[in-house]
Short mmCIF file of C-alpha atoms in Angstrom, two decimals:
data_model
loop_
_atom_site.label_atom_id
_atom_site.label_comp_id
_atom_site.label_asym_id
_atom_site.label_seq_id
_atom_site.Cartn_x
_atom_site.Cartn_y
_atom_site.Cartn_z
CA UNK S 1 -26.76 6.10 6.50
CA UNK S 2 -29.59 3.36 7.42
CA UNK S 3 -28.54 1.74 3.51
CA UNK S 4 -24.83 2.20 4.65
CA UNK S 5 -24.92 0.28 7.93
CA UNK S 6 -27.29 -2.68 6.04
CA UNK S 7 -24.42 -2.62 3.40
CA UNK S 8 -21.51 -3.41 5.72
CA UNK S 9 -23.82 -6.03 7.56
CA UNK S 10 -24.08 -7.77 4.04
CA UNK S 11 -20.70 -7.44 3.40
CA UNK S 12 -19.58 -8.61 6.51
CA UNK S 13 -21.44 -12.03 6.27
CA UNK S 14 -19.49 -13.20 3.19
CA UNK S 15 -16.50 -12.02 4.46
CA UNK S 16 -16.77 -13.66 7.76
CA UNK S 17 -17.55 -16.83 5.57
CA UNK S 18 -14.86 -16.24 3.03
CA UNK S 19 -11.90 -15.66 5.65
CA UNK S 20 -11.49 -18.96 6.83
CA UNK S 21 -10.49 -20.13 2.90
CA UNK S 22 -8.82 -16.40 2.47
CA UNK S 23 -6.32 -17.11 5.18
CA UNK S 24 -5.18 -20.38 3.29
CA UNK S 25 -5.28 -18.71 0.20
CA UNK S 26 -8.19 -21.17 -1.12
CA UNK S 27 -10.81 -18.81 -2.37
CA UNK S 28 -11.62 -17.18 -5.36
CA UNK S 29 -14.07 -15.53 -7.57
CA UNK S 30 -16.33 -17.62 -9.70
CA UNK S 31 -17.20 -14.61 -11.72
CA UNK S 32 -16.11 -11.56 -12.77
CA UNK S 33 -19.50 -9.60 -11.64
CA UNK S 34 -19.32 -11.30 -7.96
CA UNK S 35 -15.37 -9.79 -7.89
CA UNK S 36 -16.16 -6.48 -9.04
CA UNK S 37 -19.32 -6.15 -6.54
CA UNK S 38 -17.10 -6.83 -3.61
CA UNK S 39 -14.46 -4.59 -5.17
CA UNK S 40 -17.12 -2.05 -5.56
CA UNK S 41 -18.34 -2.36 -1.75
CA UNK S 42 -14.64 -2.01 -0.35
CA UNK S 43 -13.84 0.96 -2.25
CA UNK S 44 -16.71 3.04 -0.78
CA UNK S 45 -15.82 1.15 2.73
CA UNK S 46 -12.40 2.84 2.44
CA UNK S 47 -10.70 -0.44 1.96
CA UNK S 48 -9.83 -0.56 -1.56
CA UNK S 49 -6.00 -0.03 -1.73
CA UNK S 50 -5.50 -2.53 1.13
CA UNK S 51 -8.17 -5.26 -0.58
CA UNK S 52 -7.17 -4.53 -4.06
CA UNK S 53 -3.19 -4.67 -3.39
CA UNK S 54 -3.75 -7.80 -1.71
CA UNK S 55 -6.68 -10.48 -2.43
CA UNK S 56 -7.87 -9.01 -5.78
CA UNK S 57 -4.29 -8.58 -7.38
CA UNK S 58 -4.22 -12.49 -7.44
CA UNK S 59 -7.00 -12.27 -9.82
CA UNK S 60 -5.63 -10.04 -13.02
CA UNK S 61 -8.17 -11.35 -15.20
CA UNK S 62 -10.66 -9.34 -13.38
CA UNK S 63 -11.24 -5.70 -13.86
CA UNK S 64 -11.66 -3.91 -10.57
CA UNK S 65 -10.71 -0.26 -11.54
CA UNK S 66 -14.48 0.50 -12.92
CA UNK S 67 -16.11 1.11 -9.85
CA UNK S 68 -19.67 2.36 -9.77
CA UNK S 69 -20.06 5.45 -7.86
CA UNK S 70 -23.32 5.68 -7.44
CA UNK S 71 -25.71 4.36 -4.40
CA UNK S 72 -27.85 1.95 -7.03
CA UNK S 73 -24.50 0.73 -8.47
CA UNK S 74 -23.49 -0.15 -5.46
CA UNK S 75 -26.82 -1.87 -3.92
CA UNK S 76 -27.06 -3.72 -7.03
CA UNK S 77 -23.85 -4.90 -6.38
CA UNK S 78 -24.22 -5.93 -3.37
CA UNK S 79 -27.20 -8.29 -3.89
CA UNK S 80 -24.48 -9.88 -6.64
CA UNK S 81 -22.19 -10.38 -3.51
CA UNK S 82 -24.83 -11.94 -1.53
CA UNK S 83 -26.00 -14.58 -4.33
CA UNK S 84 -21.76 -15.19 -4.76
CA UNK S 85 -20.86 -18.40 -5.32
CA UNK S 86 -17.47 -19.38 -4.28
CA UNK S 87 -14.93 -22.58 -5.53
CA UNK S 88 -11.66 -24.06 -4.59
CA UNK S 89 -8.79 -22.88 -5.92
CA UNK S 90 -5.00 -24.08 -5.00
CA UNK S 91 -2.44 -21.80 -3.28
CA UNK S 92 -0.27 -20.12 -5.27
CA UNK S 93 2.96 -21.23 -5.59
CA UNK S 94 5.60 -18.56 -4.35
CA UNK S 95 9.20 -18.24 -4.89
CA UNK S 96 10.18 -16.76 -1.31
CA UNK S 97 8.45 -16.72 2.19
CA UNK S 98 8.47 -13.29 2.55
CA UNK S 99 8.73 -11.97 -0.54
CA UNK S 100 5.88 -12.94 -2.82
CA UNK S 101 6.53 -13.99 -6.27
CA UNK S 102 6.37 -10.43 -8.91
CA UNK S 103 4.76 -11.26 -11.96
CA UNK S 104 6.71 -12.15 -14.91
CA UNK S 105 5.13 -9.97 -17.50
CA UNK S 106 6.67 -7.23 -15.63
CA UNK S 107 9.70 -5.53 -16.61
CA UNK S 108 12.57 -6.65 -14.13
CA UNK S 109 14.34 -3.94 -12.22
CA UNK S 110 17.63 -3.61 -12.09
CA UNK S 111 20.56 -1.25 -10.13
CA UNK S 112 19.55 2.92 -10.87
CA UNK S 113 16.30 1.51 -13.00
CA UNK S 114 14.15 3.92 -13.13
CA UNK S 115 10.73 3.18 -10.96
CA UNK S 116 8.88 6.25 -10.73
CA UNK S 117 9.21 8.63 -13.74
CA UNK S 118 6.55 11.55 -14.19
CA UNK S 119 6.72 13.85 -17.24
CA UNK S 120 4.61 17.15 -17.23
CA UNK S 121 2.15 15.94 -14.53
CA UNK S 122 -0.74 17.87 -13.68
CA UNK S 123 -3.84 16.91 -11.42
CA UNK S 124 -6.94 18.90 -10.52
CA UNK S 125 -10.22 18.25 -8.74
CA UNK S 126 -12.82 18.65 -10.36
CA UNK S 127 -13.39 21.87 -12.16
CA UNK S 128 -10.46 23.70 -9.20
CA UNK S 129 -7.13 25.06 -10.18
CA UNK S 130 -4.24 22.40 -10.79
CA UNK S 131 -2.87 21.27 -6.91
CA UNK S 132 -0.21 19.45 -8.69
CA UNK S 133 1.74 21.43 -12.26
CA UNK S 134 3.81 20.23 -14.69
CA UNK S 135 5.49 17.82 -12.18
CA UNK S 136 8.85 16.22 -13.76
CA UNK S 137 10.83 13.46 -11.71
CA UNK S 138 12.59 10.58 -11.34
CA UNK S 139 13.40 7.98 -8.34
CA UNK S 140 15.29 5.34 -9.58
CA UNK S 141 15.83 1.77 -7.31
CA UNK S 142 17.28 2.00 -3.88
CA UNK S 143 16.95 5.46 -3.32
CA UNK S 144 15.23 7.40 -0.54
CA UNK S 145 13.89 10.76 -0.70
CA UNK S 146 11.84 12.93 2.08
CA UNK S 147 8.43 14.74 0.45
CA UNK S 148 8.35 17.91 2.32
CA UNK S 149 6.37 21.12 1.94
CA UNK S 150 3.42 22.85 3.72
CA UNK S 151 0.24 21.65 4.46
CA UNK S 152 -2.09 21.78 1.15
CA UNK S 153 0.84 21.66 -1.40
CA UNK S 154 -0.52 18.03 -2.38
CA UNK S 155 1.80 15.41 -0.69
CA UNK S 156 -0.86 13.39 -0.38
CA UNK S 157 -1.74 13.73 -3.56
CA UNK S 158 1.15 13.27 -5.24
CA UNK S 159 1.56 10.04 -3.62
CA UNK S 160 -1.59 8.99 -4.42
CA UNK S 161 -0.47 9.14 -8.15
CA UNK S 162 2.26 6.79 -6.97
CA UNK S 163 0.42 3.97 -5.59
CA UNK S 164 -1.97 4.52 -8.96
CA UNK S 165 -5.44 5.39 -6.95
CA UNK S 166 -5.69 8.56 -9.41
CA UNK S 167 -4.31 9.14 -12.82
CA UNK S 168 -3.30 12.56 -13.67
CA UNK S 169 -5.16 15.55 -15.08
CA UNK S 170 -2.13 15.51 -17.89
CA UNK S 171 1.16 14.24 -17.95
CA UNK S 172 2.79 11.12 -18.37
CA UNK S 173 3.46 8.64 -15.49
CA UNK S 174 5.43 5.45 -15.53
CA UNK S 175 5.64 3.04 -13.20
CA UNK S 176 8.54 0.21 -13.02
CA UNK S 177 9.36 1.39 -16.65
CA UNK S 178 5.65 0.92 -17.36
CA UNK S 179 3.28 3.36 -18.74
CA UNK S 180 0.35 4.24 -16.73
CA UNK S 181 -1.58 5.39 -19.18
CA UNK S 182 -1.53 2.67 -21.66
CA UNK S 183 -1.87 0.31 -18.70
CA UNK S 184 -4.64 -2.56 -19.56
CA UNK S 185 -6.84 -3.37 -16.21
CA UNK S 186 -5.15 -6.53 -15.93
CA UNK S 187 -1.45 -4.96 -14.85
CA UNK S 188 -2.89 -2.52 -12.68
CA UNK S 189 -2.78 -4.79 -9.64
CA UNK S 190 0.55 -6.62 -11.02
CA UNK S 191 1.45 -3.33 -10.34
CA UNK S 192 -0.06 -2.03 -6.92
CA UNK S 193 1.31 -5.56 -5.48
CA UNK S 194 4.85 -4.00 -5.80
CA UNK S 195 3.86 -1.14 -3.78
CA UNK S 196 3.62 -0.64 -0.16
CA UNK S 197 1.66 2.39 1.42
CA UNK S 198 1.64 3.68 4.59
CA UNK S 199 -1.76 5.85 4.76
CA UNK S 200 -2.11 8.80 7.38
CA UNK S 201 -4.89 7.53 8.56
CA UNK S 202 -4.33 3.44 8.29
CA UNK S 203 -7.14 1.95 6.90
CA UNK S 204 -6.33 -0.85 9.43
CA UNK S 205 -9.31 -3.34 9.34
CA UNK S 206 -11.01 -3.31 12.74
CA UNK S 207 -12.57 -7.09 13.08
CA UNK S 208 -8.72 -8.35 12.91
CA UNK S 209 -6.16 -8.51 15.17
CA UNK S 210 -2.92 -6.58 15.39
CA UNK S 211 -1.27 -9.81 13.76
CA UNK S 212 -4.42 -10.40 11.29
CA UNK S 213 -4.14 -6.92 9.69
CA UNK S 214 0.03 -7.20 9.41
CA UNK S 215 -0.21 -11.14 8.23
CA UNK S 216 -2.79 -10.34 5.49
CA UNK S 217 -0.69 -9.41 2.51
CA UNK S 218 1.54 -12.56 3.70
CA UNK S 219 -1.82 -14.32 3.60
CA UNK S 220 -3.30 -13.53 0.44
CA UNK S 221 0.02 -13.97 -1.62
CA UNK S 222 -0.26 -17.49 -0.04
CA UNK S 223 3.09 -17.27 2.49
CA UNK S 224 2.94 -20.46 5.29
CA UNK S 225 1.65 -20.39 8.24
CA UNK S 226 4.28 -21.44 10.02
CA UNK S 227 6.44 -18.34 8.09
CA UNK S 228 3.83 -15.95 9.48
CA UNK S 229 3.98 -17.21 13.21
CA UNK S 230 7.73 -16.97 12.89
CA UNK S 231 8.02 -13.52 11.42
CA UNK S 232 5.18 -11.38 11.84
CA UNK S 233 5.39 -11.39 16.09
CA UNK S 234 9.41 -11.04 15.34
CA UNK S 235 8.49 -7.32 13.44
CA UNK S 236 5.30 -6.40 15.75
CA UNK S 237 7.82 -7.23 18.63
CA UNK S 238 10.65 -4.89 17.08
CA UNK S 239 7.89 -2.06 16.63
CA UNK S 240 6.97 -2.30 20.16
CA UNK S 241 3.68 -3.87 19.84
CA UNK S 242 4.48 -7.52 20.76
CA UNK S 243 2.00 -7.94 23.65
CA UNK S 244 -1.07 -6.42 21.30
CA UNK S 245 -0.64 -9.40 18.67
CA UNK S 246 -4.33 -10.47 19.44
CA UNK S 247 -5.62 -6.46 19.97
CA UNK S 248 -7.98 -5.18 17.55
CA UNK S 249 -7.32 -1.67 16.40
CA UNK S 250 -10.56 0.05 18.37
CA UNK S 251 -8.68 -0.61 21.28
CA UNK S 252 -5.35 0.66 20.56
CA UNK S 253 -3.96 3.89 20.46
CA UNK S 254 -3.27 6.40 17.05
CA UNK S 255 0.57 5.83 17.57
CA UNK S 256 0.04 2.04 17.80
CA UNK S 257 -2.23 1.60 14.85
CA UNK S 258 0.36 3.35 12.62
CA UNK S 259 3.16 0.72 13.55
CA UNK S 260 0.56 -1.59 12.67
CA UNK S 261 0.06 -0.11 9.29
CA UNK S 262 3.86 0.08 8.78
CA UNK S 263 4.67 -3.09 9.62
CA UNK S 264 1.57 -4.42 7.47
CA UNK S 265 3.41 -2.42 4.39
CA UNK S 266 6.85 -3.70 4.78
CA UNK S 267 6.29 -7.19 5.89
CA UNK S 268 6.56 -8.30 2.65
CA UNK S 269 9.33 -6.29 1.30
CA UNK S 270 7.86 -4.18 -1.48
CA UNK S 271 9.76 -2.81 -4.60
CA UNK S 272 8.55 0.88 -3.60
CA UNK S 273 7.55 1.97 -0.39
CA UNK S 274 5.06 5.36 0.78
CA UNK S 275 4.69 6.52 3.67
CA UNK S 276 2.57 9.37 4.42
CA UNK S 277 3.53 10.58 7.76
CA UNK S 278 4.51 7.34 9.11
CA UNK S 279 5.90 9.22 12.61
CA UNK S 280 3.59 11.75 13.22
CA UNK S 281 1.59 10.03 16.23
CA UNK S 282 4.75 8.76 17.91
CA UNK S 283 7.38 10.27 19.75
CA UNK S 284 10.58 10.52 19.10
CA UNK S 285 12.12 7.21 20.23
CA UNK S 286 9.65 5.39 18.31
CA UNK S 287 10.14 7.74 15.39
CA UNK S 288 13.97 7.13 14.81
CA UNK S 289 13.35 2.92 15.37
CA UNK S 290 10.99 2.95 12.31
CA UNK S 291 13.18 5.46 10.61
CA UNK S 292 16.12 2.59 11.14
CA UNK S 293 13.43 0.07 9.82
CA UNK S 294 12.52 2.25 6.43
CA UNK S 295 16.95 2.24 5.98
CA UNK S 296 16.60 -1.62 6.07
CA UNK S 297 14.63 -2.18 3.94
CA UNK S 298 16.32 0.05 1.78
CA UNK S 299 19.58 -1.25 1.93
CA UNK S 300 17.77 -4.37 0.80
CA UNK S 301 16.95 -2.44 -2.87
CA UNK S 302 13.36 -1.34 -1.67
CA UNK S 303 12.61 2.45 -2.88
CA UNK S 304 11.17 4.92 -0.24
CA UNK S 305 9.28 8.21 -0.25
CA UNK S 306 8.60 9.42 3.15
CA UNK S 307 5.94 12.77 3.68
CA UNK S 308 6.80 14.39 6.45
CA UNK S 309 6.70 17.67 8.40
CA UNK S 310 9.31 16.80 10.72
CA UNK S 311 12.44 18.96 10.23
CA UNK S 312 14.22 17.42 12.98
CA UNK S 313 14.12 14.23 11.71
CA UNK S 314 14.78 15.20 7.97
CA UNK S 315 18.04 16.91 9.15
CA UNK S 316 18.97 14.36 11.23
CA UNK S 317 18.83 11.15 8.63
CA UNK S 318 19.64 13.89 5.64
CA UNK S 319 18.40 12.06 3.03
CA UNK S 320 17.36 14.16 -0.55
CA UNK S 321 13.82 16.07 -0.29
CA UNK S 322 11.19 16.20 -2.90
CA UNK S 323 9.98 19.65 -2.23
CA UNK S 324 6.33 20.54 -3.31
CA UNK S 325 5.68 24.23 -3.05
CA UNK S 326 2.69 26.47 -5.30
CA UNK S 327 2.00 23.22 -7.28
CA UNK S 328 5.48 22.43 -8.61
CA UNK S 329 8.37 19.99 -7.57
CA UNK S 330 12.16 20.97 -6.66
CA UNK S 331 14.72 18.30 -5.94
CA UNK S 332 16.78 19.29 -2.84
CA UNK S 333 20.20 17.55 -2.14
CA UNK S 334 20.56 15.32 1.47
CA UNK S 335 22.86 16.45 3.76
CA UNK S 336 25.77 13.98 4.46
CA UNK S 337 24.05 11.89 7.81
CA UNK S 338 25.51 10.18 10.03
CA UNK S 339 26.71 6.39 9.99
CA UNK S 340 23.38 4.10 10.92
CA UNK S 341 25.82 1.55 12.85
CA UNK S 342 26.26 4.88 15.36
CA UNK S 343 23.01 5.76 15.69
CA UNK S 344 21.15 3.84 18.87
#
């Protein structure tokens, strides 16, 4: 606990130095060892999907997917974060506002590409029985599917195959017609930035504000200023959270924080979108406004997989379930819904 807490005050010092240049997009890495030390420190801070698919994934070069587990790997990174030495590097160039620039080197996607494919997945913990077996589907681009099934039949865990924070037990998995498992550490977070996630419990970071914690993939991928002021109070505003913009999450409530996480993964329109439980701390109003939001942004070719409990709201938007039940998958039709343009 006492080597925790003297962790996060050492971490905290560089960042609080660092985010001045992060915000502007003009800091980076000297080394590969002072990258992977503060990639090590925000994976056991709970951070590392937010961090990783966001500052790090502008460094590819780097390899942040061997972190050290262990309490001496991690002090001994952290006295490599706290020698770090830090140099100027130019913003990145981007090809759209909003949308930061994909990489090149990956494949392009085009109308019913494939961009999740899983053949014969299993996934264990540890020594347990398989929570996931011989899992076989596909979402191709543009579609939206609902993840249903009861609590324990590994939602959560099936997503978190999605957004690449585990790699199967067995089984092939390909991302955005790329193969997971012959992935070199340098795609990985190529990859990840084409994700968004919506995590059930947020992983918003506390010493930012409401706008902060939504503007930082915007941030990172090196969007204007001026395109953030103009856009990121527009969506907070539309989520019902305008007059928070400066409120850090301690002080706000579990149904705001998870607008906050929502908007923070769709703000920058992402090729596949997860949401684990994205309405479960709001009520129903709020509930059908982001479900209205997820339809947006797929209309505009993004791919969504919502986890959810809510039967109401699956029968009411009817869109296909993936249904997880004793470890394996069944793909159940959507029910024909009802017009968007009629829906308040």
């Amino acid at each position: 606990g006492g080597g925790a807490g003297g962790a996060g005050g050492a971490f905290s010092g560089i960042w609080c130095q660092a985010w001045p240049h992060l915000k502007q997009r003009t800091l980076r890495p000297r080394s590969p060892r002072t990258a992977s030390a503060i990639a090590n420190f925000v994976s056991h801070s709970g951070q590392d999907m937010i961090i990783r698919q966001t500052f790090f994934s502008n460094w590819p070069d780097y390899d942040f997917s061997l972190i050290g587990e262990s309490r001496a790997e991690l002090k001994q990174s952290l006295r490599a974060v706290r020698r770090a030495d830090w140099t100027q590097a130019s913003p990145r160039a981007i090809v759209s506002p909003m949308r930061p620039d994909r990489s090149p080197s990956l494949r392009p996607t085009t109308a019913e590409a494939e961009i999740v494919r899983f053949e014969g997945v299993g996934l264990r913990y540890g020594q347990g029985a398989e929570v996931l077996q011989d899992i076989s589907l596909s979402l191709t681009q543009g579609s939206f599917h609902f993840l249903t099934g009861d609590s324990g039949a590994g939602k959560s865990s099936l997503l978190s195959l999605m957004y690449l924070a585990r790699r199967p037990t067995r089984g092939r998995i390909e991302m955005f017609g790329i193969d997971t498992t012959r992935m070199s550490h340098a795609m990985l977070p190529r990859v990840r930035r084409r994700i968004g996630v919506v995590f059930q419990d947020f992983r918003l970071l506390d010493h930012l504000s409401t706008l902060d914690n939504v503007a930082l993939p915007l941030r990172v991928a090196g969007v204007r200023e001026s395109e953030i002021a103009r856009h990121v109070p527009e969506l907070l505003n539309w989520v019902g959270l305008g007059a928070a913009l400066k409120t850090k999450p301690p002080l706000l409530s579990g149904g705001e924080k998870q607008r906050i996480a929502i908007a923070r993964a769709v703000i920058n329109r992402p090729d596949l979108l997860l949401a684990d439980e994205p309405t479960g701390n709001v009520d129903d109003r709020i509930a059908d406004r982001l479900m209205h939001l997820f339809i947006e942004l797929n209309r505009l070719g993004t791919t969504v997989v919502i986890a959810t409990h809510n039967e109401p709201l699956i029968k009411r938007f009817g869109f296909p379930r993936i249904h997880l039940d004793a470890g394996g998958v069944t793909i159940l039709p959507g029910a024909k819904r009802r017009a968007p343009e009629g829906e308040a």
